[in-house]
Short mmCIF file of C-alpha atoms and ligand atoms in Angstrom, two decimals:
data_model
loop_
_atom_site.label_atom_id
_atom_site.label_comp_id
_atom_site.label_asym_id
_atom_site.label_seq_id
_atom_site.Cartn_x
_atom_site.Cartn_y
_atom_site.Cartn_z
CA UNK H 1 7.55 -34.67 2.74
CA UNK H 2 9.50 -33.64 5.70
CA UNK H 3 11.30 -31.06 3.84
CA UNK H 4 8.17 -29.15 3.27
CA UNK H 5 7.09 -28.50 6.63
CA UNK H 6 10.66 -27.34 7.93
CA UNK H 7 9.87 -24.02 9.37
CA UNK H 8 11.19 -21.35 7.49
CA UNK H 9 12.50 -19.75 10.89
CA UNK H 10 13.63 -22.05 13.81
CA UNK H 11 15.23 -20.90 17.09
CA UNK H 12 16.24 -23.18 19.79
CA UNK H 13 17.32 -22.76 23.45
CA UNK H 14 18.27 -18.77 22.38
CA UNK H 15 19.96 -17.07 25.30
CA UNK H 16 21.19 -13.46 24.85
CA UNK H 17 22.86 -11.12 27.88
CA UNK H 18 23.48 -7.75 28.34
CA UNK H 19 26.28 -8.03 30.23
CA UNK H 20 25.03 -9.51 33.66
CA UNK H 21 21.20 -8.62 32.22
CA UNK H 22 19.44 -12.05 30.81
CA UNK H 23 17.26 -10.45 28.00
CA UNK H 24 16.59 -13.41 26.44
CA UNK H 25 15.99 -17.26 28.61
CA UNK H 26 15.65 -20.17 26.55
CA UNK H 27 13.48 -19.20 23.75
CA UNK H 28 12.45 -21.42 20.98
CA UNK H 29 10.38 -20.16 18.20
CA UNK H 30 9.63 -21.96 14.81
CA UNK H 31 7.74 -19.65 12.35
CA UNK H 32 5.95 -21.63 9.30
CA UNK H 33 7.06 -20.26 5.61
CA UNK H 34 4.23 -17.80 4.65
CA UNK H 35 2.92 -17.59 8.38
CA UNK H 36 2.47 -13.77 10.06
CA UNK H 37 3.46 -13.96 13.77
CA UNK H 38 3.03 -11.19 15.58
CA UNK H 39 4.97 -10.51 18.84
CA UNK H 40 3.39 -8.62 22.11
CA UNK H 41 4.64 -8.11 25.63
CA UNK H 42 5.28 -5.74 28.13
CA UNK H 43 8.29 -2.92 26.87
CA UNK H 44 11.71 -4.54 27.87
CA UNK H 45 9.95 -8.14 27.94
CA UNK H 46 13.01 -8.89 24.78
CA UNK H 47 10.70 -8.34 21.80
CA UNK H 48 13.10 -6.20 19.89
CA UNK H 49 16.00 -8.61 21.03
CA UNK H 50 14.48 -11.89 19.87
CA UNK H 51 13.53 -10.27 16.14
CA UNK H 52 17.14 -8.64 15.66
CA UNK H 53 18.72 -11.75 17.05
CA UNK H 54 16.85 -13.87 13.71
CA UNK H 55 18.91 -11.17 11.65
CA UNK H 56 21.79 -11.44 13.71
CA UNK H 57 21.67 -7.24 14.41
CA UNK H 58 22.12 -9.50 17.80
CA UNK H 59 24.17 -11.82 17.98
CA UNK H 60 23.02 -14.16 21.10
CA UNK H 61 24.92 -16.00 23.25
CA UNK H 62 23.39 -20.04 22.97
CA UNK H 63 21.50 -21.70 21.32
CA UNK H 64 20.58 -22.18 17.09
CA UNK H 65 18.82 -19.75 14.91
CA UNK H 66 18.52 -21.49 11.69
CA UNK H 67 16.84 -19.06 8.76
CA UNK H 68 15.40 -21.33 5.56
CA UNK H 69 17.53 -23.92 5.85
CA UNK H 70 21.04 -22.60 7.01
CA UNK H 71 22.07 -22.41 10.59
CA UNK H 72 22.86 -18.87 12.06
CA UNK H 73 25.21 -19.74 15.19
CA UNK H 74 26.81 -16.71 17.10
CA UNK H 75 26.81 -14.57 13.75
CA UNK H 76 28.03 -17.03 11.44
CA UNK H 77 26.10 -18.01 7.88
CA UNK H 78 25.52 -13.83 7.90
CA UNK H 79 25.51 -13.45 4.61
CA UNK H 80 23.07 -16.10 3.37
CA UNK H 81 20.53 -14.73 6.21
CA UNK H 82 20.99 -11.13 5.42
CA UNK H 83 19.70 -12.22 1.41
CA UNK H 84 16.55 -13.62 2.74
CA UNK H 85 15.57 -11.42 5.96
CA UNK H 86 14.53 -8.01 5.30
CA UNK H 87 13.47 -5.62 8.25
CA UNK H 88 11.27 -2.71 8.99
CA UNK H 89 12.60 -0.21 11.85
CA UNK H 90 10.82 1.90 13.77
CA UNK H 91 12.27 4.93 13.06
CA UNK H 92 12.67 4.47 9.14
CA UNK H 93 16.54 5.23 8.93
CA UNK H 94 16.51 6.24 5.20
CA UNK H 95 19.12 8.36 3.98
CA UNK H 96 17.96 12.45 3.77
CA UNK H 97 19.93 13.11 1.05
CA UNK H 98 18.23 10.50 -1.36
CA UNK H 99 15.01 11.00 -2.95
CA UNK H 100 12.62 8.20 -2.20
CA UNK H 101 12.96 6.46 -5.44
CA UNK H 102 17.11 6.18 -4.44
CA UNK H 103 16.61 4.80 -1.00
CA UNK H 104 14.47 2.21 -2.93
CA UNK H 105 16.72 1.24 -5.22
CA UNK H 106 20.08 1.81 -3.47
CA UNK H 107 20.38 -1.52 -2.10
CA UNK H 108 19.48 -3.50 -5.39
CA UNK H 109 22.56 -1.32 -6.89
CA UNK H 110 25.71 -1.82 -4.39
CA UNK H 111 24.75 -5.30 -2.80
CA UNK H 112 23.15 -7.25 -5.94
CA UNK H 113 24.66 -5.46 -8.74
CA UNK H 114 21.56 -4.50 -10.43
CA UNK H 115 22.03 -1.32 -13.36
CA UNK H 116 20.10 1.69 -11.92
CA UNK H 117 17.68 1.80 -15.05
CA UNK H 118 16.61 -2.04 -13.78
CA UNK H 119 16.46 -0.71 -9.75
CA UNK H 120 14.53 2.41 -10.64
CA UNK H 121 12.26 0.61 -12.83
CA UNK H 122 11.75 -2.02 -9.60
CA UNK H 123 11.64 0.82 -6.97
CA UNK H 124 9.09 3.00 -8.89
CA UNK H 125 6.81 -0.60 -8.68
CA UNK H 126 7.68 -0.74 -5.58
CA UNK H 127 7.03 3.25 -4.36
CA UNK H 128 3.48 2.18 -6.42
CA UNK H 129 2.66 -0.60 -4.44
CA UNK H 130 2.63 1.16 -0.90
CA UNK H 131 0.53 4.25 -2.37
CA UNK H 132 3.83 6.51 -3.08
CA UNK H 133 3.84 6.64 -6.90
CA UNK H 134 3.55 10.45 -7.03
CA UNK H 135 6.28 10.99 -4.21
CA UNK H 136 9.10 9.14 -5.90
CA UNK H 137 11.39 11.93 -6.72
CA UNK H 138 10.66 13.41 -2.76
CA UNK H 139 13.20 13.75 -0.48
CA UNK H 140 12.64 12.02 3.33
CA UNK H 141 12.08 15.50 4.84
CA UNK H 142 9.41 16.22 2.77
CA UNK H 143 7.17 13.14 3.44
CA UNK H 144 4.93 12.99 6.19
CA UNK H 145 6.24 9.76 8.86
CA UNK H 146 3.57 7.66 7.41
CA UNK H 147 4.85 7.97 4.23
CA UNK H 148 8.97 7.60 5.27
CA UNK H 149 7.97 4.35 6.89
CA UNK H 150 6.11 2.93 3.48
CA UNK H 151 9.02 4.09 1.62
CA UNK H 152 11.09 1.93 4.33
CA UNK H 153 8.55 -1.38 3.49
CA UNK H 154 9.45 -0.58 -0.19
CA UNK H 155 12.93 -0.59 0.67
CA UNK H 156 13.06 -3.79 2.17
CA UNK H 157 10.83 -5.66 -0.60
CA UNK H 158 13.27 -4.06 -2.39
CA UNK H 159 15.68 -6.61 -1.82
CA UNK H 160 13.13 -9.54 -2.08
CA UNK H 161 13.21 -11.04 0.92
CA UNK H 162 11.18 -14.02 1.79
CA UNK H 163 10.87 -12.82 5.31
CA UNK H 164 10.07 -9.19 6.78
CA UNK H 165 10.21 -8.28 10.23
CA UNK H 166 8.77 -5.30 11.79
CA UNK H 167 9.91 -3.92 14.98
CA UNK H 168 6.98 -1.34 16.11
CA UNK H 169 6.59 -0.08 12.52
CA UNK H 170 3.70 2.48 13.57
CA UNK H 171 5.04 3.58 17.38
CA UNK H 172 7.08 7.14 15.93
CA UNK H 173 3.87 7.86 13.85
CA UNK H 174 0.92 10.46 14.70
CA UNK H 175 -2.06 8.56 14.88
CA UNK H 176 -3.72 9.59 11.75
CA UNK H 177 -0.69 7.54 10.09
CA UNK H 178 -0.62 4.91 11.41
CA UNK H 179 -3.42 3.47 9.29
CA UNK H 180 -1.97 3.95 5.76
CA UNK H 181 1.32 2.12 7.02
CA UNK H 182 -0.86 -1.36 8.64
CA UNK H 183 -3.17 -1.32 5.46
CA UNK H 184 0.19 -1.90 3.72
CA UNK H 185 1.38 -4.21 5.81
CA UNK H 186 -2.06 -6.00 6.02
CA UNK H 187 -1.78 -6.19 1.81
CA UNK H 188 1.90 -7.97 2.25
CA UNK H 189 0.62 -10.39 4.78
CA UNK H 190 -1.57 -11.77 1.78
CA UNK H 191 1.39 -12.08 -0.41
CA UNK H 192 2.85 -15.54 1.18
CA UNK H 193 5.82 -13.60 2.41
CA UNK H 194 6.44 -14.58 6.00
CA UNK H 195 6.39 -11.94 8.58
CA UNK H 196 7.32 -11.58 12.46
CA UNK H 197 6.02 -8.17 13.88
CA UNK H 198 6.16 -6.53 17.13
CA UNK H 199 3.52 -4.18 17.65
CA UNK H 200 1.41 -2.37 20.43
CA UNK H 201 -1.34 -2.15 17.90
CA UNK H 202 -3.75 -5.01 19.37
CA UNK H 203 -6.96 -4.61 16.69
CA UNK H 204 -4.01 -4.82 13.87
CA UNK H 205 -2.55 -8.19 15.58
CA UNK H 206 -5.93 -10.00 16.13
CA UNK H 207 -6.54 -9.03 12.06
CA UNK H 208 -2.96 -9.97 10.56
CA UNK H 209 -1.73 -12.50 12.85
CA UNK H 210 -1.67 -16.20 12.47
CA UNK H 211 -0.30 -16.15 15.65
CA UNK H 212 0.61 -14.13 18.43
CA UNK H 213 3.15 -14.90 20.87
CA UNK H 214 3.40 -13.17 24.08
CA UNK H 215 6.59 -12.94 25.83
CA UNK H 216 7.82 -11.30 29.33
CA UNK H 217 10.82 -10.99 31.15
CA UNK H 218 12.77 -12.23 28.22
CA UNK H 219 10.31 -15.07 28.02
CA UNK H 220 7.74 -16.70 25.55
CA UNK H 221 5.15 -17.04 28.23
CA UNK H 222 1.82 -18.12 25.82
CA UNK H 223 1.31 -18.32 21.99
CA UNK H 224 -1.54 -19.35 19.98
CA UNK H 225 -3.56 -18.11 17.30
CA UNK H 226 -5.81 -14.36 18.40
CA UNK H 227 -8.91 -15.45 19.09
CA UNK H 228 -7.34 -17.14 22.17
CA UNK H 229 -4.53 -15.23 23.07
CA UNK H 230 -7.23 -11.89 23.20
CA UNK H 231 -10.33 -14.07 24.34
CA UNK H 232 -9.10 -16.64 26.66
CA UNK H 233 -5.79 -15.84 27.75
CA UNK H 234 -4.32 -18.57 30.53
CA UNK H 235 -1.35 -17.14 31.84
CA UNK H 236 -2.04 -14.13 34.64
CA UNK H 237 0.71 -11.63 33.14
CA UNK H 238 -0.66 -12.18 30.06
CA UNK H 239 -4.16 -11.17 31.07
CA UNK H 240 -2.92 -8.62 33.31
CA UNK H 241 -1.02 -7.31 29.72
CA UNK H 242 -3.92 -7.15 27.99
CA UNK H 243 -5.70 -5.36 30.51
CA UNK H 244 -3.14 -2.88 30.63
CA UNK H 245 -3.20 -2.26 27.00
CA UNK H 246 -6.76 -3.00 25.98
CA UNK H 247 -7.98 -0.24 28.62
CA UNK H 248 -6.80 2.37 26.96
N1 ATP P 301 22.26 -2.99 23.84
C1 ATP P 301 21.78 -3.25 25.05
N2 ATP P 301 22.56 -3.14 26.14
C2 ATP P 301 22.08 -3.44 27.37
N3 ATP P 301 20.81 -3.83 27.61
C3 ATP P 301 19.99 -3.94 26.57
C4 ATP P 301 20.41 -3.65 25.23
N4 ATP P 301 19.38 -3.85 24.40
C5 ATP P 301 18.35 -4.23 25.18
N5 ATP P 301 18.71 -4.30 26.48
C6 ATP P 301 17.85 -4.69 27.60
O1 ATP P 301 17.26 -5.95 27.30
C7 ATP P 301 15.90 -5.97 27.71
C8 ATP P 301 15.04 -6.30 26.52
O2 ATP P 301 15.09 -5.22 25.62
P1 ATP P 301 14.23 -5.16 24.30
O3 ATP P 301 14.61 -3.93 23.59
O4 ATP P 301 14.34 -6.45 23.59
O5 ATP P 301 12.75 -5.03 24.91
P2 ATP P 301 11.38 -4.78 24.15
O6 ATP P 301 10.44 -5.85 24.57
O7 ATP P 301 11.62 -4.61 22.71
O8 ATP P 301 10.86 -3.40 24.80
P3 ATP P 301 10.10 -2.15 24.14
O9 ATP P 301 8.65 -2.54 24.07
O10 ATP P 301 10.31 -1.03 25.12
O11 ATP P 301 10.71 -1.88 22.80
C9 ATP P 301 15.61 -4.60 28.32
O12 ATP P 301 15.70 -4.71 29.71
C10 ATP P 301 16.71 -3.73 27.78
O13 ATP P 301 17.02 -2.71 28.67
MG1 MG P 302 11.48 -3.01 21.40
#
């Protein structure tokens, strides 16, 4: 059946300026239901600009971004994307003066009309599932970043989306966090929930991705699956990338 293999996840011909500044040329991107693509590229290549613009935090300029079905053009059909698209930040934006267990369950409460007995009863699964049982009733300040940003997944799952998006989850953290937050991530990835990262963490894209797509000035330049985007990479900016990061 046709219907079956319509990408969950289609974008066609997407432009998107900054003013005068192209950040975004022409890029089409279909992303399978279930499949984890993850997105690398030089910093202001238009990674964060072609994730935000599948949630419409961008709106772009032409082209058709169509999310499960229903066709996102120049920020209409909001609402019906919003339900399904859940996303991850980089800096985790939860609220200070909510315990973990609130941030979690916030959402369910004012946008789906869930009682709070039913959203703190999903949140505290939730707050279990990324390794935060015991921190529920903490308040952001007194986690360490590694845990805010699992409290953030939890947030988003929260609202049980069937896609996630990650936009450098693990770039604010100190190093010795970063791991706790990509095991989680690594755990979703096995769920069937579909997933579009950006990350600068190459050993985590080769393991999670099903495919990695590799864009530059504002371009998708090459895509595949890891083994040969990292092993036999064809286009010279995307070797010369790789070499960049890979030799440090
Ligand atoms: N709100 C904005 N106003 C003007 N220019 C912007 C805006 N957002 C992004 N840009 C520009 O668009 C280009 C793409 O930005 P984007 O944030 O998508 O890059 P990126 O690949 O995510 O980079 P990084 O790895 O540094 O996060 C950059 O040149 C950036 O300066
Ligand atoms: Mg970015």
């Amino acid at each position: 059946m046709e219907t079956a293999m319509r990408p969950i996840i289609r974008m066609t011909d997407i432009v998107k300026n900054f003013g005068s500044f192209r950040a975004l040329t022409d890029v089409g991107l279909d992303v399978g239901e279930g499949e984890i693509v993850v997105v690398i590229g030089p910093s202001g290549s238009g990674k964060s600009t072609l994730i935000r613009c599948i949630n419409q935090l961008e709106v772009h300029d032409t082209g058709t971004i169509e999310v499960d079905g229903h066709t996102v053009t120049r920020g209409a059909g909001l609402a019906a994307v919003r339900a399904e698209v859940g996303m991850v930040f980089q800096s985790f934006n939860l609220f200070p003066h909510m315990t973990a267990l609130r941030n979690v369950a916030l959402a369910p409460v004012r946008v789906r009309g869930l009682s709070w007995d039913e959203a703190n009863q999903r949140a505290r699964k939730l707050l279990t599932r990324v390794g935060l049982e015991s921190h529920a009733e903490k308040y952001p300040a007194q986690l360490s970043g590694g845990q805010q940003q699992r409290v953030g997944i939890a947030r988003a799952l929260a609202m049980e989306p069937k896609i996630l998006l990650f936009d450098e989850p693990t770039s604010a953290l100190d190093p010795e966090m970063v791991g706790e937050v990509l095991d989680v991530m690594l755990q979703l990835a096995r769920t069937g929930v579909t997933m579009v990262i950006v990350t600068h963490e190459m050993s985590f894209a080769r393991k999670v991705a099903d495919r990695v797509v590799f864009m530059d000035a504002g371009r998708i330049v090459e895509q595949g699956p890891p083994e040969q985007i990292f092993d036999a990479p064809r286009d010279p900016r995307l070797r010369s990338f790789l070499n960049a990061v890979l030799s440090h």
